[in-house]
Tab-separated table of C-alpha atoms in Angstrom:
chain	number	residue	atom	x	y	z
A	1	MET	CA	106.846	106.973	68.756
A	2	PRO	CA	103.669	103.939	68.421
A	3	ALA	CA	100.486	104.848	67.276
A	4	TRP	CA	98.772	104.239	70.431
A	5	LEU	CA	101.101	106.665	72.922
A	6	PRO	CA	99.638	110.089	71.520
A	7	ARG	CA	95.947	108.873	72.077
A	8	ALA	CA	97.178	107.535	75.606
A	9	MET	CA	98.380	111.153	76.013
A	10	VAL	CA	95.520	112.377	76.010
A	11	LEU	CA	93.306	110.189	77.520
A	12	ALA	CA	95.542	110.603	80.796
A	13	LEU	CA	94.916	113.853	80.305
A	14	ALA	CA	91.770	114.036	80.094
A	15	LEU	CA	91.711	111.771	83.792
A	16	TYR	CA	93.704	114.004	85.305
A	17	ALA	CA	91.862	116.467	84.314
A	18	CYS	CA	88.411	114.843	84.850
A	19	PHE	CA	90.180	113.484	88.755
A	20	ARG	CA	90.777	117.408	89.100
A	21	LEU	CA	87.176	118.906	88.325
A	22	GLY	CA	85.855	116.196	90.400
A	23	SER	CA	88.317	116.769	93.306
A	24	TRP	CA	87.834	120.755	93.209
A	25	ALA	CA	83.812	120.621	93.172
A	26	PHE	CA	83.731	118.340	95.742
A	27	ASP	CA	85.628	121.451	97.892
A	28	GLN	CA	83.353	124.011	97.057
A	29	LEU	CA	80.282	121.155	97.717
A	30	ILE	CA	81.251	119.556	100.606
A	31	GLY	CA	79.323	122.119	102.817
A	32	LEU	CA	76.422	120.755	101.745
A	33	LEU	CA	76.747	117.190	100.621
A	34	ILE	CA	77.226	116.771	104.992
A	35	ASN	CA	73.938	119.515	105.520
A	36	VAL	CA	72.341	116.696	102.715
A	37	LEU	CA	73.437	113.661	105.014
A	38	ILE	CA	72.185	115.555	108.551
A	39	ALA	CA	68.818	116.151	106.101
A	40	PHE	CA	68.321	112.547	104.878
A	41	PHE	CA	69.403	111.401	108.456
A	42	LEU	CA	66.422	113.904	110.514
A	43	ALA	CA	63.878	111.797	107.374
A	44	LEU	CA	65.412	108.903	108.806
A	45	ALA	CA	64.296	109.845	112.137
A	46	ILE	CA	60.594	111.410	111.756
A	47	GLU	CA	59.576	108.154	109.098
A	48	PRO	CA	57.896	106.315	111.717
A	49	ALA	CA	55.862	108.925	112.849
A	50	VAL	CA	55.428	110.719	109.633
A	51	SER	CA	54.437	106.767	107.993
A	52	ARG	CA	51.833	106.109	110.985
A	53	MET	CA	49.976	109.465	110.909
A	54	SER	CA	50.219	108.940	106.972
A	55	ALA	CA	48.644	105.265	107.932
A	56	ALA	CA	45.759	106.420	109.908
A	57	GLY	CA	44.625	108.411	106.761
A	58	MET	CA	46.318	111.925	107.243
A	59	ARG	CA	48.286	113.695	103.439
A	60	ARG	CA	51.776	112.768	104.137
A	61	GLY	CA	53.400	116.759	103.245
A	62	LEU	CA	51.033	117.423	106.760
A	63	ALA	CA	51.981	114.903	108.696
A	64	THR	CA	55.441	115.815	108.240
A	65	PHE	CA	54.979	119.134	109.395
A	66	LEU	CA	53.509	118.950	112.095
A	67	VAL	CA	56.369	116.749	113.162
A	68	PHE	CA	58.085	119.431	111.991
A	69	LEU	CA	56.492	121.834	114.232
A	70	ALA	CA	56.501	119.187	117.447
A	71	VAL	CA	60.136	119.813	117.371
A	72	LEU	CA	60.329	123.331	116.148
A	73	ILE	CA	58.393	123.946	119.539
A	74	ALA	CA	60.340	122.521	122.069
A	75	SER	CA	63.474	123.051	121.268
A	76	VAL	CA	62.139	127.171	120.600
A	77	GLY	CA	61.408	125.775	123.705
A	78	PHE	CA	64.437	124.935	125.457
A	79	VAL	CA	66.171	128.010	123.772
A	80	VAL	CA	63.798	130.429	125.971
A	81	MET	CA	64.047	128.195	128.768
A	82	LEU	CA	67.292	127.739	128.915
A	83	GLY	CA	68.396	131.537	127.378
A	84	SER	CA	65.962	133.377	130.315
A	85	MET	CA	68.377	131.306	133.028
A	86	LEU	CA	70.882	132.398	131.893
A	87	ALA	CA	70.292	136.096	131.626
A	88	GLY	CA	68.417	135.674	135.577
A	89	GLN	CA	71.980	134.232	136.403
A	90	ILE	CA	74.276	136.748	135.180
A	91	VAL	CA	72.005	139.594	136.203
A	92	ASP	CA	72.175	138.117	139.927
A	93	MET	CA	76.174	137.758	138.902
A	94	VAL	CA	76.099	141.187	138.341
A	95	ASP	CA	74.273	142.504	141.402
A	96	GLU	CA	76.407	139.759	143.592
A	97	PHE	CA	79.985	141.656	142.467
A	98	PRO	CA	81.258	144.135	144.594
A	99	LYS	CA	80.531	141.937	147.016
A	100	TYR	CA	82.092	139.159	145.849
A	101	LEU	CA	84.684	142.122	145.453
A	102	ASP	CA	84.670	143.717	148.647
A	103	SER	CA	85.375	140.176	150.254
A	104	VAL	CA	88.629	139.090	147.848
A	105	ILE	CA	89.605	142.828	148.832
A	106	ASN	CA	89.397	142.439	152.355
A	107	TRP	CA	90.621	138.326	152.416
A	108	VAL	CA	94.067	140.376	149.965
A	109	ASN	CA	94.856	143.263	153.003
A	110	GLN	CA	94.727	140.446	155.900
A	111	THR	CA	96.189	138.016	154.238
A	112	PHE	CA	99.242	140.236	152.464
A	113	HIS	CA	99.132	143.325	154.498
A	114	THR	CA	97.872	146.111	152.368
A	115	GLU	CA	95.446	148.506	151.545
A	116	LEU	CA	93.174	148.127	149.073
A	117	SER	CA	90.129	149.790	148.228
A	118	ARG	CA	86.811	148.810	145.177
A	119	VAL	CA	87.577	152.272	144.379
A	120	GLU	CA	90.775	151.462	143.164
A	121	VAL	CA	90.299	148.261	141.850
A	122	GLN	CA	87.926	149.409	139.648
A	123	ASP	CA	89.441	152.522	138.189
A	124	SER	CA	92.511	149.625	137.768
A	125	LEU	CA	90.360	147.385	135.869
A	126	LEU	CA	88.614	149.862	133.535
A	127	HIS	CA	91.561	152.513	132.799
A	128	SER	CA	93.741	149.190	131.980
A	129	ASP	CA	95.217	148.066	128.280
A	130	TRP	CA	94.008	144.821	127.837
A	131	LEU	CA	90.369	145.636	128.807
A	132	GLN	CA	90.328	148.713	126.421
A	133	LYS	CA	91.676	146.398	123.591
A	134	TYR	CA	90.207	143.906	124.311
A	135	VAL	CA	87.008	145.664	123.551
A	136	GLN	CA	87.910	148.083	120.955
A	137	ASN	CA	88.673	143.781	119.351
A	138	SER	CA	84.958	142.699	120.618
A	139	ALA	CA	83.649	146.456	118.650
A	140	SER	CA	85.102	144.867	115.342
A	141	GLY	CA	84.390	140.875	115.813
A	142	VAL	CA	80.761	142.178	115.495
A	143	LEU	CA	79.962	142.031	112.259
A	144	ASP	CA	82.184	138.259	112.382
A	145	VAL	CA	79.614	136.601	115.182
A	146	SER	CA	76.623	138.435	112.902
A	147	THR	CA	77.979	136.595	109.561
A	148	THR	CA	78.827	133.626	111.705
A	149	VAL	CA	74.897	133.476	113.278
A	150	LEU	CA	73.564	134.642	109.714
A	151	GLY	CA	75.532	131.566	108.380
A	152	GLY	CA	74.067	129.392	111.087
A	153	LEU	CA	70.365	130.320	110.537
A	154	PHE	CA	70.403	129.385	107.033
A	155	ARG	CA	72.255	126.389	107.173
A	156	LEU	CA	69.725	124.471	109.672
A	157	LEU	CA	66.935	126.484	107.692
A	158	THR	CA	68.886	124.563	104.040
A	159	ILE	CA	68.370	121.331	106.226
A	160	PHE	CA	65.297	121.589	107.909
A	161	LEU	CA	63.750	122.038	103.961
A	162	PHE	CA	66.240	118.878	102.386
A	163	SER	CA	64.414	116.571	105.500
A	164	PHE	CA	60.688	117.928	104.987
A	165	TYR	CA	62.019	116.795	100.699
A	166	PHE	CA	62.750	113.597	102.154
A	167	ALA	CA	59.907	112.355	104.690
A	168	ALA	CA	57.129	113.926	102.663
A	169	ASP	CA	58.126	112.615	99.778
A	170	GLY	CA	59.422	109.603	100.703
A	171	PRO	CA	57.753	107.523	98.702
A	172	ARG	CA	58.655	108.981	95.328
A	173	LEU	CA	62.065	109.208	95.822
A	174	ARG	CA	62.028	105.046	97.237
A	175	ARG	CA	60.507	105.048	94.059
A	176	GLY	CA	62.847	106.632	91.934
A	177	LEU	CA	65.297	105.528	92.806
A	178	CYS	CA	64.144	101.600	92.447
A	179	SER	CA	63.673	102.713	89.084
A	180	VAL	CA	67.136	102.922	87.598
A	181	LEU	CA	68.057	99.077	89.664
A	182	PRO	CA	66.161	95.081	88.106
A	183	PRO	CA	64.411	93.636	90.529
A	184	SER	CA	66.582	91.329	92.851
A	185	ARG	CA	68.733	95.055	93.436
A	186	GLN	CA	65.492	96.329	94.473
A	187	ALA	CA	64.392	94.147	97.265
A	188	GLU	CA	68.570	94.590	99.394
A	189	VAL	CA	68.144	98.995	98.733
A	190	LEU	CA	64.073	98.630	99.877
A	191	ARG	CA	65.029	96.546	102.610
A	192	ALA	CA	68.450	98.308	103.983
A	193	TRP	CA	66.000	100.962	103.444
A	194	GLU	CA	63.995	99.518	105.946
A	195	ILE	CA	67.066	99.183	108.359
A	196	ALA	CA	68.090	102.152	107.864
A	197	VAL	CA	64.228	104.107	109.597
A	198	ALA	CA	64.045	101.433	112.661
A	199	LYS	CA	67.905	101.580	113.076
A	200	THR	CA	67.859	105.919	113.222
A	201	GLY	CA	64.767	106.059	114.423
A	202	GLY	CA	64.977	104.059	117.651
A	203	TYR	CA	68.201	105.114	118.420
A	204	LEU	CA	66.667	108.614	118.691
A	205	TYR	CA	63.796	107.661	120.312
A	206	SER	CA	65.218	105.887	122.636
A	207	ARG	CA	68.106	108.590	123.081
A	208	GLY	CA	64.560	110.976	124.004
A	209	LEU	CA	62.856	108.336	126.375
A	210	MET	CA	67.198	107.694	128.490
A	211	ALA	CA	67.318	112.556	128.316
A	212	LEU	CA	62.959	112.351	129.888
A	213	VAL	CA	64.653	109.788	132.977
A	214	SER	CA	67.985	111.959	133.506
A	215	GLY	CA	66.724	115.061	133.506
A	216	ILE	CA	63.879	113.986	135.286
A	217	ALA	CA	67.030	112.462	137.869
A	218	HIS	CA	68.601	115.822	137.907
A	219	TYR	CA	65.850	117.383	139.056
A	220	VAL	CA	65.813	115.510	141.853
A	221	LEU	CA	69.260	116.235	143.057
A	222	LEU	CA	68.967	119.971	142.037
A	223	ALA	CA	65.719	120.625	143.706
A	224	ALA	CA	66.953	118.547	146.919
A	225	LEU	CA	69.359	121.020	147.318
A	226	GLY	CA	67.022	123.753	146.434
A	227	VAL	CA	69.861	125.568	143.569
A	228	PRO	CA	67.876	127.947	140.679
A	229	TYR	CA	66.461	127.208	137.818
A	230	ALA	CA	66.433	123.337	138.969
A	231	PRO	CA	63.656	122.514	135.927
A	232	ALA	CA	66.205	124.050	133.021
A	233	LEU	CA	69.453	122.822	133.944
A	234	ALA	CA	67.748	119.278	134.027
A	235	VAL	CA	66.489	119.481	130.433
A	236	TRP	CA	70.081	120.554	129.493
A	237	VAL	CA	71.176	118.110	131.242
A	238	GLY	CA	68.871	115.039	129.203
A	239	LEU	CA	69.966	116.837	126.498
A	240	VAL	CA	73.199	117.355	126.133
A	241	SER	CA	74.369	114.044	127.790
A	242	GLN	CA	71.901	111.769	125.354
A	243	PHE	CA	72.794	113.900	122.646
A	244	ILE	CA	76.373	113.693	122.784
A	245	PRO	CA	78.205	111.190	122.249
A	246	THR	CA	80.446	109.246	125.018
A	247	ILE	CA	81.358	113.025	126.972
A	248	GLY	CA	77.716	114.446	126.873
A	249	THR	CA	77.004	113.636	130.723
A	250	TYR	CA	80.090	115.252	131.651
A	251	LEU	CA	79.490	117.789	129.282
A	252	ALA	CA	75.390	118.574	130.593
A	253	GLY	CA	76.470	118.455	133.761
A	254	ALA	CA	79.862	121.296	134.099
A	255	LEU	CA	76.668	123.633	134.438
A	256	PRO	CA	74.720	122.470	137.287
A	257	MET	CA	77.978	122.726	139.138
A	258	LEU	CA	78.789	126.049	138.405
A	259	ILE	CA	75.465	127.127	139.756
A	260	ALA	CA	75.594	124.810	142.448
A	261	PHE	CA	79.279	126.585	143.002
A	262	THR	CA	77.577	129.454	143.705
A	263	VAL	CA	75.532	128.599	145.968
A	264	ASN	CA	77.468	126.472	148.327
A	265	PRO	CA	80.718	124.780	147.095
A	266	TRP	CA	79.558	121.494	148.609
A	267	TYR	CA	76.983	121.724	146.007
A	268	ALA	CA	78.935	120.961	143.018
A	269	LEU	CA	81.049	118.039	144.866
A	270	TRP	CA	77.295	116.684	145.432
A	271	VAL	CA	76.433	117.429	141.336
A	272	LEU	CA	79.806	116.425	140.416
A	273	GLY	CA	79.552	112.301	142.356
A	274	PHE	CA	75.838	112.281	141.834
A	275	VAL	CA	77.371	112.773	137.886
A	276	VAL	CA	79.304	109.983	137.997
A	277	VAL	CA	77.214	107.593	139.806
A	278	TYR	CA	74.414	108.381	136.757
A	279	GLN	CA	76.246	107.620	134.318
A	280	GLN	CA	77.682	103.630	135.152
A	281	PHE	CA	74.330	103.163	136.615
A	282	GLU	CA	73.128	104.873	132.757
A	283	ASN	CA	75.684	102.694	130.881
A	284	TYR	CA	75.701	98.952	132.149
A	285	VAL	CA	71.441	99.785	133.530
A	286	LEU	CA	69.510	101.860	132.175
A	287	GLN	CA	70.538	102.311	128.540
A	288	PRO	CA	71.227	98.103	127.995
A	289	LYS	CA	67.482	97.352	127.875
A	290	LEU	CA	66.262	101.020	126.380
A	291	THR	CA	68.422	100.021	123.197
A	292	ALA	CA	68.672	96.409	122.855
A	293	ARG	CA	66.001	96.211	120.546
A	294	THR	CA	67.115	99.657	118.240
A	295	VAL	CA	70.652	100.073	118.096
A	296	ASP	CA	72.304	96.456	118.935
A	297	ILE	CA	75.747	97.045	119.127
A	298	HIS	CA	78.365	96.676	121.654
A	299	PRO	CA	79.543	99.271	123.492
A	300	ALA	CA	83.324	99.432	122.242
A	301	VAL	CA	81.170	99.600	118.318
A	302	ALA	CA	80.139	102.703	119.905
A	303	PHE	CA	82.614	104.583	120.803
A	304	GLY	CA	85.099	103.401	118.266
A	305	SER	CA	82.137	104.628	115.518
A	306	VAL	CA	81.718	107.403	117.548
A	307	ILE	CA	85.435	108.992	117.288
A	308	ALA	CA	85.569	107.690	113.523
A	309	GLY	CA	82.391	109.872	112.983
A	310	THR	CA	83.949	112.620	114.881
A	311	ALA	CA	87.732	112.811	112.836
A	312	LEU	CA	85.800	112.591	110.050
A	313	MET	CA	82.779	115.150	109.994
A	314	GLY	CA	83.088	115.984	113.173
A	315	ALA	CA	80.023	116.833	115.510
A	316	VAL	CA	78.102	115.369	112.697
A	317	GLY	CA	79.108	112.639	112.493
A	318	ALA	CA	79.156	111.303	115.773
A	319	LEU	CA	76.125	112.259	116.299
A	320	ILE	CA	75.126	109.832	113.205
A	321	ALA	CA	78.242	107.129	113.693
A	322	ILE	CA	75.970	104.942	115.746
A	323	PRO	CA	72.982	104.358	113.978
A	324	ALA	CA	74.893	104.144	110.639
A	325	VAL	CA	76.992	101.803	112.236
A	326	ALA	CA	74.213	99.698	113.449
A	327	THR	CA	71.989	100.056	110.222
A	328	LEU	CA	75.475	98.482	108.570
A	329	GLN	CA	75.382	95.835	111.112
A	330	ALA	CA	71.558	94.482	110.631
A	331	PHE	CA	72.263	94.661	106.805
A	332	LEU	CA	75.761	92.683	106.453
A	333	GLY	CA	73.644	90.443	109.641
A	334	ALA	CA	71.590	88.841	106.810
A	335	TYR	CA	74.209	87.822	104.712
A	336	VAL	CA	76.821	86.807	107.079
A	337	LYS	CA	76.236	82.442	107.858
A	338	ARG	CA	75.980	81.770	110.517
A	339	TYR	CA	76.855	78.104	112.733
A	340	ASP	CA	76.077	76.792	116.019
A	341	VAL	CA	78.769	76.884	118.933
A	342	THR	CA	80.115	73.442	119.667
A	343	ASP	CA	79.761	73.234	123.671
A	344	ASP	CA	83.029	73.509	125.083
A	345	PRO	CA	84.303	75.187	128.433
A	346	ARG	CA	86.916	77.426	126.636
A	347	VAL	CA	84.049	78.339	124.864
A	348	GLN	CA	82.751	80.565	127.889
A	349	GLY	CA	86.887	80.864	129.459
A	350	ARG	CA	86.748	78.774	131.296
A	351	HIS	CA	89.576	75.559	132.133
A	352	GLN	CA	88.639	72.024	131.171
A	353	TRP	CA	89.683	70.178	134.890
A	354	GLN	CA	90.298	66.799	135.435
A	355	ARG	CA	86.046	65.224	135.563
A	356	GLY	CA	85.911	63.209	139.203
A	357	GLU	CA	88.705	65.550	141.225
A	358	ALA	CA	87.558	67.395	143.833
A	359	LEU	CA	88.683	70.688	143.790
A	360	SER	CA	90.937	70.419	146.757
A	361	ALA	CA	92.105	66.857	145.679
A	362	ARG	CA	93.282	69.358	142.327
A	363	VAL	CA	95.563	71.901	144.314
A	364	ARG	CA	96.437	69.616	146.704
A	365	ARG	CA	98.376	68.584	143.305
A	366	LEU	CA	98.869	71.529	142.150
A	367	TRP	CA	100.371	72.659	145.040
A	368	HIS	CA	103.074	70.112	145.492
A	369	ALA	CA	103.948	69.511	141.834
A	370	PRO	CA	107.711	69.604	141.390
A	371	GLU	CA	109.448	72.913	140.091
A	372	GLY	CA	110.082	72.962	136.479
A	373	ASP	CA	107.071	69.686	136.250
A	374	GLY	CA	105.843	71.971	132.864
A	375	GLY	CA	102.687	72.927	134.419
A	376	THR	CA	99.477	71.582	132.605
A	377	GLN	CA	100.573	68.345	131.608
A	378	GLU	CA	103.287	66.777	134.612
A	379	ALA	CA	100.025	66.982	136.571
A	380	ASP	CA	98.075	64.853	133.776
A	381	GLU	CA	100.786	62.420	133.287
A	382	GLU	CA	100.469	58.720	135.691
A	383	PRO	CA	101.718	58.758	139.763
A	384	GLN	CA	103.902	56.440	137.937
A	385	ASN	CA	105.769	58.292	135.467
A	386	ARG	CA	106.497	61.257	137.999
A	387	PRO	CA	110.486	60.763	140.140
A	388	PRO	CA	110.199	60.348	143.262
A	389	ARG	CA	109.352	63.028	145.687
A	390	SER	CA	113.042	63.258	148.635
């Protein structure tokens, strides 16, 4: 046995053990790492506001607290408004349920010539086996729901704490990161940090502005149709449509359609048509103008980044995919050498016709060209080289 073989085997086993230990630790800490990543992007989003307030003479910790307080008040107000709307709608539906049930029973009796009554239907529903099993399963799942809610609140608190520390101690964090790098790398790290702040903050601020425009537009429609809870529905549509990428508009429009359907089924079609038309207006008119200076990426790249982010980290990846890709694109764009493009019609997708030839002459020449002439190659030949026509 060579003398180096036992040492190599021990080294290979040690490396494999380290790899397994690292994989196990990563699996255990993946939830915490995702929370830290969300907190970091949230801190980047509020960095411009915190820096502006700090430059005005306010302490950075106090400025961060005020920004988070404003975000918390807005979030609580939205949840309370939406909760009151849903609670009122549920109460109305419960009050109107006997009328809906009577109308359905009358339709069934007239159509199928039966003699059903509401009392019989209610008794059969209350004493059915599936309802009793559903109640038992719901009672046993209350503990699971409570655990999920508590876990979500703890995760939300963790994200806010990390984002508060990242935003309040931003200069100290950058100084500590640059202290372990050579001077040539420090400038690149600071430049990447600045680009990330600009892109993330610009992305969220532009989304907030588009949410405001979308909410106002949908409020005008819902108020004109007389749909109840129009302000709350407008806020719901504005926020969900902008902060859930790609499908947010259609997902947000489902709730107003449902509420409008309870008023008049035709109103639901009006809401659906308006949602589709407004989505096209937003994609081709509003969004390019608002995001041209903040998140200037191609729509296909944005769509692909959302799909990739969703595949990697779910809804969190879909939310942070666009600012992350915009930051990477802006950072790498400074290191890509670009050249002037030649003035060639093929760049613009136009065919290079013969100069001085009228359009009608081109059409007649192509129309009267003999079969099998080889397309444009025969058309460019001299007249004396062509075969005589019959």
